[in-house]
Short mmCIF file of C-alpha atoms in Angstrom, two decimals:
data_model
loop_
_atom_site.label_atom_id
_atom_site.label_comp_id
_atom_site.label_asym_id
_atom_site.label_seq_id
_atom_site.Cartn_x
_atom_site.Cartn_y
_atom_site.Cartn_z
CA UNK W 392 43.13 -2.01 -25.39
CA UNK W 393 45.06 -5.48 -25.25
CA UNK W 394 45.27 -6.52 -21.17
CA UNK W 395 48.25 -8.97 -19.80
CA UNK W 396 47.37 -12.09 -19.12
CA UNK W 397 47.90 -11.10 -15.71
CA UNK W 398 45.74 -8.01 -15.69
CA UNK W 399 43.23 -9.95 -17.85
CA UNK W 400 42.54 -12.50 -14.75
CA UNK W 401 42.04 -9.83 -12.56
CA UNK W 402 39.22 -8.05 -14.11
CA UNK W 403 37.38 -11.02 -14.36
CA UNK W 404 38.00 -12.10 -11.19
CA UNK W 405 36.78 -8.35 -10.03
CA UNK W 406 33.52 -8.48 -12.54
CA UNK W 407 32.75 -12.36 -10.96
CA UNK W 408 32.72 -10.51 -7.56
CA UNK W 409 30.42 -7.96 -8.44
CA UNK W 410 28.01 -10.14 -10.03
CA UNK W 411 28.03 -12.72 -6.62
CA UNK W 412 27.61 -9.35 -4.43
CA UNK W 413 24.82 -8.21 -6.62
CA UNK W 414 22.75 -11.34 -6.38
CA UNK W 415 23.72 -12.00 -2.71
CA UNK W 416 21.06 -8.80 -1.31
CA UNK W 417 17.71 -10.32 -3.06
CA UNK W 418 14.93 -7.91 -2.86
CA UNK W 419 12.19 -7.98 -0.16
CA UNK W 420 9.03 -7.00 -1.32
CA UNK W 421 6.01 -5.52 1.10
CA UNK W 422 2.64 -5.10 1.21
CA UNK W 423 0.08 -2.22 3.08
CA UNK W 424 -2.77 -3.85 4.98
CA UNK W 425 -5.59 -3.50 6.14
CA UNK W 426 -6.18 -3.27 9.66
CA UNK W 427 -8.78 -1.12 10.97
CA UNK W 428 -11.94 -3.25 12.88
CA UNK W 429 -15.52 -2.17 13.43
CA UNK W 430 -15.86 0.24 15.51
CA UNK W 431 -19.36 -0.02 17.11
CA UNK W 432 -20.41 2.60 15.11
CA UNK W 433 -23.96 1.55 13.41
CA UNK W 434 -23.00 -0.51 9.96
CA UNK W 435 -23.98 1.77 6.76
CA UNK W 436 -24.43 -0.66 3.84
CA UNK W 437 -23.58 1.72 0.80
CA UNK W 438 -21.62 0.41 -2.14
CA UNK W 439 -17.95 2.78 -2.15
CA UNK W 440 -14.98 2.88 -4.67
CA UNK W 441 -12.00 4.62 -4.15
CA UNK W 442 -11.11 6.34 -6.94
CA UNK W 443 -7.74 8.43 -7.75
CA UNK W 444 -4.75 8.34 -5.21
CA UNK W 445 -1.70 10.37 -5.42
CA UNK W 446 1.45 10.24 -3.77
CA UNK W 447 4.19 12.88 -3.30
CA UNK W 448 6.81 12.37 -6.38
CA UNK W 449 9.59 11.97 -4.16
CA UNK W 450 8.19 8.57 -2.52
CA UNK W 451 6.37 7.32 -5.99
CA UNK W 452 8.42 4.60 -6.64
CA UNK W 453 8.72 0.69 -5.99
CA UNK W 454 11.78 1.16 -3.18
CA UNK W 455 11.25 2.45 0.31
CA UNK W 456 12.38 5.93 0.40
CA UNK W 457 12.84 6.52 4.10
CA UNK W 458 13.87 9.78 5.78
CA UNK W 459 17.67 9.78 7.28
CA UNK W 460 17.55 13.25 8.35
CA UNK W 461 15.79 16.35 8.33
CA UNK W 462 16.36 17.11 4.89
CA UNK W 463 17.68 13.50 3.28
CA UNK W 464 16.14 11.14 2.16
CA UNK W 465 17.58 7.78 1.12
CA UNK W 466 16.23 4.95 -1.64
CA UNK W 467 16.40 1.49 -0.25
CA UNK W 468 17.15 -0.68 -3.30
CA UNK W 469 16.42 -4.04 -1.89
CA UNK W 470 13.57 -2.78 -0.20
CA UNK W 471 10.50 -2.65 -2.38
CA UNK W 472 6.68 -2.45 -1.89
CA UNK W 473 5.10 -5.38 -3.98
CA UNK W 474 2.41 -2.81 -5.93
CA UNK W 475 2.54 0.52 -6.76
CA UNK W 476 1.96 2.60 -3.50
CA UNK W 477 -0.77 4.13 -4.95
CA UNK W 478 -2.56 0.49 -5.57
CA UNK W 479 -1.61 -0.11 -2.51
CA UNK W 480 -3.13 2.75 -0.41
CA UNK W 481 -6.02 2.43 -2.61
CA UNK W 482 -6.57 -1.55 -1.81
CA UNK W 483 -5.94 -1.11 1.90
CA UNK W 484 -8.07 1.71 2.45
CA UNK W 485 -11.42 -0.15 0.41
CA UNK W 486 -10.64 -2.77 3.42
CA UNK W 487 -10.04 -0.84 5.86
CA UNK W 488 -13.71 1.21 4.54
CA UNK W 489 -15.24 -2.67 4.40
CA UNK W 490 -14.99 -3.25 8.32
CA UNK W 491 -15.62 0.10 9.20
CA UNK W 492 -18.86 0.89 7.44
CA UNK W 493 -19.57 -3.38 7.35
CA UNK W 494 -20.25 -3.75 3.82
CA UNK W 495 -18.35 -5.82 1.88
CA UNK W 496 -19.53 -3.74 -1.33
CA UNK W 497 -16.06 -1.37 -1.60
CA UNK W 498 -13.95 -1.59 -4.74
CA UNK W 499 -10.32 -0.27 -5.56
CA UNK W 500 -10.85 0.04 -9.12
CA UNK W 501 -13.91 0.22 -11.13
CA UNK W 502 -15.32 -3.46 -12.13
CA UNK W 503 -18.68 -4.31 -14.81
CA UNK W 504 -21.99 -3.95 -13.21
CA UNK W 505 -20.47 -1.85 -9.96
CA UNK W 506 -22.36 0.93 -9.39
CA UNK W 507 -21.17 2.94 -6.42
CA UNK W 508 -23.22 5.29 -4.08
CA UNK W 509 -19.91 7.31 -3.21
CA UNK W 510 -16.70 7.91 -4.89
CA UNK W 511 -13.68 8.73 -2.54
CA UNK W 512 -10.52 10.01 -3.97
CA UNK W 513 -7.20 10.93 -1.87
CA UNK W 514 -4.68 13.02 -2.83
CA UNK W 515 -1.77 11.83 0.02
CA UNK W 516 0.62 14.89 0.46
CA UNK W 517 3.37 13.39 3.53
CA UNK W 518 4.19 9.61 3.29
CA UNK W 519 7.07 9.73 5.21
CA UNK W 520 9.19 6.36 6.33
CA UNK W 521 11.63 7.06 9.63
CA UNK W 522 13.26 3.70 10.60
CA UNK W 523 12.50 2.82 14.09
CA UNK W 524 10.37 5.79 14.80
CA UNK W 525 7.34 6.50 12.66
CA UNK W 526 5.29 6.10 10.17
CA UNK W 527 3.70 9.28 8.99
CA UNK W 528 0.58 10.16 6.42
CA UNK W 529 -1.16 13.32 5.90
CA UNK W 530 -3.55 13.32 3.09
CA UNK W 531 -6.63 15.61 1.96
CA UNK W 532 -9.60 13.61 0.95
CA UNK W 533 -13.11 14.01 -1.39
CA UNK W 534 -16.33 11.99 -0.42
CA UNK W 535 -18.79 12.01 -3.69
CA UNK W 536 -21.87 11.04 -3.56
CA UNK W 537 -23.11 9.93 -6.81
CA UNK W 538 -27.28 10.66 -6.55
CA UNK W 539 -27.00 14.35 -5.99
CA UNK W 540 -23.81 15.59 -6.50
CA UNK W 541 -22.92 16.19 -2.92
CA UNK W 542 -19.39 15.88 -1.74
CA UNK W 543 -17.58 15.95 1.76
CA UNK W 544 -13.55 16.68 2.11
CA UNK W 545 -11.45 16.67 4.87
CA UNK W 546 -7.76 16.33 5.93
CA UNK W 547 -6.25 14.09 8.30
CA UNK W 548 -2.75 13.48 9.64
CA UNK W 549 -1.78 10.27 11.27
CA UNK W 550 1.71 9.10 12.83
CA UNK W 551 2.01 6.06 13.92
CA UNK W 552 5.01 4.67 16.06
CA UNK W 553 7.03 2.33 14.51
CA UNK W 554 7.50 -1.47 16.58
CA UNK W 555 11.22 -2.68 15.60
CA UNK W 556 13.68 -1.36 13.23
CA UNK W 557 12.66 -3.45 10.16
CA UNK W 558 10.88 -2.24 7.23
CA UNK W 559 8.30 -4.64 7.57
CA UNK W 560 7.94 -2.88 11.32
CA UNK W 561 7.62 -0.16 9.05
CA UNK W 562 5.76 -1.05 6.48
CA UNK W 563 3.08 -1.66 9.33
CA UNK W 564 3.22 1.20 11.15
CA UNK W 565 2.07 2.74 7.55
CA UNK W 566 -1.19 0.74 7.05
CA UNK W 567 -2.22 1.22 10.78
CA UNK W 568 -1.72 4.99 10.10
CA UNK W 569 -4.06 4.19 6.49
CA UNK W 570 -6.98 2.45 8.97
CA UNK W 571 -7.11 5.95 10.96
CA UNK W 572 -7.63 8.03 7.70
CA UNK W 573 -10.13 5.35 6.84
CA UNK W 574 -11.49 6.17 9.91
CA UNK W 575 -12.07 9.69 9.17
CA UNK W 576 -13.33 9.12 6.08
CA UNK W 577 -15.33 6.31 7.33
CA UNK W 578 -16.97 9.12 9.37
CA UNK W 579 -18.42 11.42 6.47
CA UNK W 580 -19.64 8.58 4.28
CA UNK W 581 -22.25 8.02 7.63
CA UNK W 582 -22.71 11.43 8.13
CA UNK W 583 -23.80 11.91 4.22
CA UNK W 584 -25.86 8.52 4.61
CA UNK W 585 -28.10 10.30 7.62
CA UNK W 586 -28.39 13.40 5.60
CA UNK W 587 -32.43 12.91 4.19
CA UNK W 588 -32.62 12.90 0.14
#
């Protein structure tokens, strides 16, 4: 197709547009954290690893998918978490595990010479982002012991209000609601450590 000269300088001028707009929004990248403190609960100094955590398919992936409405959801492009949100539950929940039980002997991934006493895995089935309201996580959860065999599970369900309308507001209000499952499963790696051999 052969363009006037005319025509010609208006494309490009329309593509150079584009291209500034695209690289005017850079992407923000975000983190979970850990936040949970001791609780006064007496310290149990076992060695833990959290092992396999899945999300729901709709929110695996590196943007924020937030909820809009009851039955939309919407993909922020320029909104991203900085690890996969699986890492990332799994790294803020071996902290969160660290203060609570007050051992600094919890791993995310398996490492040489690591030998772990209990094996947690999480299978997170709501991770749900509403701007400016809450953060929301239900999950179900398997303690493992690894002498024995024995295992715990449990469920929990956390929403946790969210302070501002930013995603990092947001992105907050998601790893307090991660310390209060590690809570919970805090609470049956103690209550497996006082059962007798």
């Amino acid at each position: 197709m052969i363009l006037g000269r005319g025509m010609g300088l208006t494309v490009l001028a329309l593509v150079a547009s584009a291209a500034v707009d695209c690289t005017s929004a850079p992407a923000r990248f975000y983190t979970l954290n850990s936040t949970a403190t001791p609780s006064g609960a007496p310290m149990t100094h076992a060695s833990v690893m959290i092992g396999a955590v899945s999300v729901p398919a709709a929110v695996d992936q590196p943007q924020f998918v937030v909820e809009v409405a009851s039955n939309r959801l919407q993909v922020d492009e320029f909104d991203r978490w900085a690890a996969p949100l699986n890492d990332g539950i799994a790294h803020a929940v071996a902290g969160d595990l660290a203060a609570l039980l007050g051992t600094p002997d919890v791993a995310a991934a398996p490492f040489a010479n690591f030998d772990p006493a209990y094996t947690v895995t999480i299978e997170v089935q709501r991770f749900a982002s509403i701007p400016g309201e809450a953060a929301v996580i239900e999950a179900v959860w398997t303690v493992h012991k690894t002498a024995g065999g024995e295992t715990r599970s449990g469920r929990s369900a956390a929403r946790e209000p969210v302070q501002g309308d930013s995603r990092e507001a947001l992105a907050a209000a998601h790893s307090r609601a991660l310390a209060q499952l590690s809570g919970d499963i805090a609470g049956a790696i103690r209550a497996e450590a006082q059962m007798k051999p």
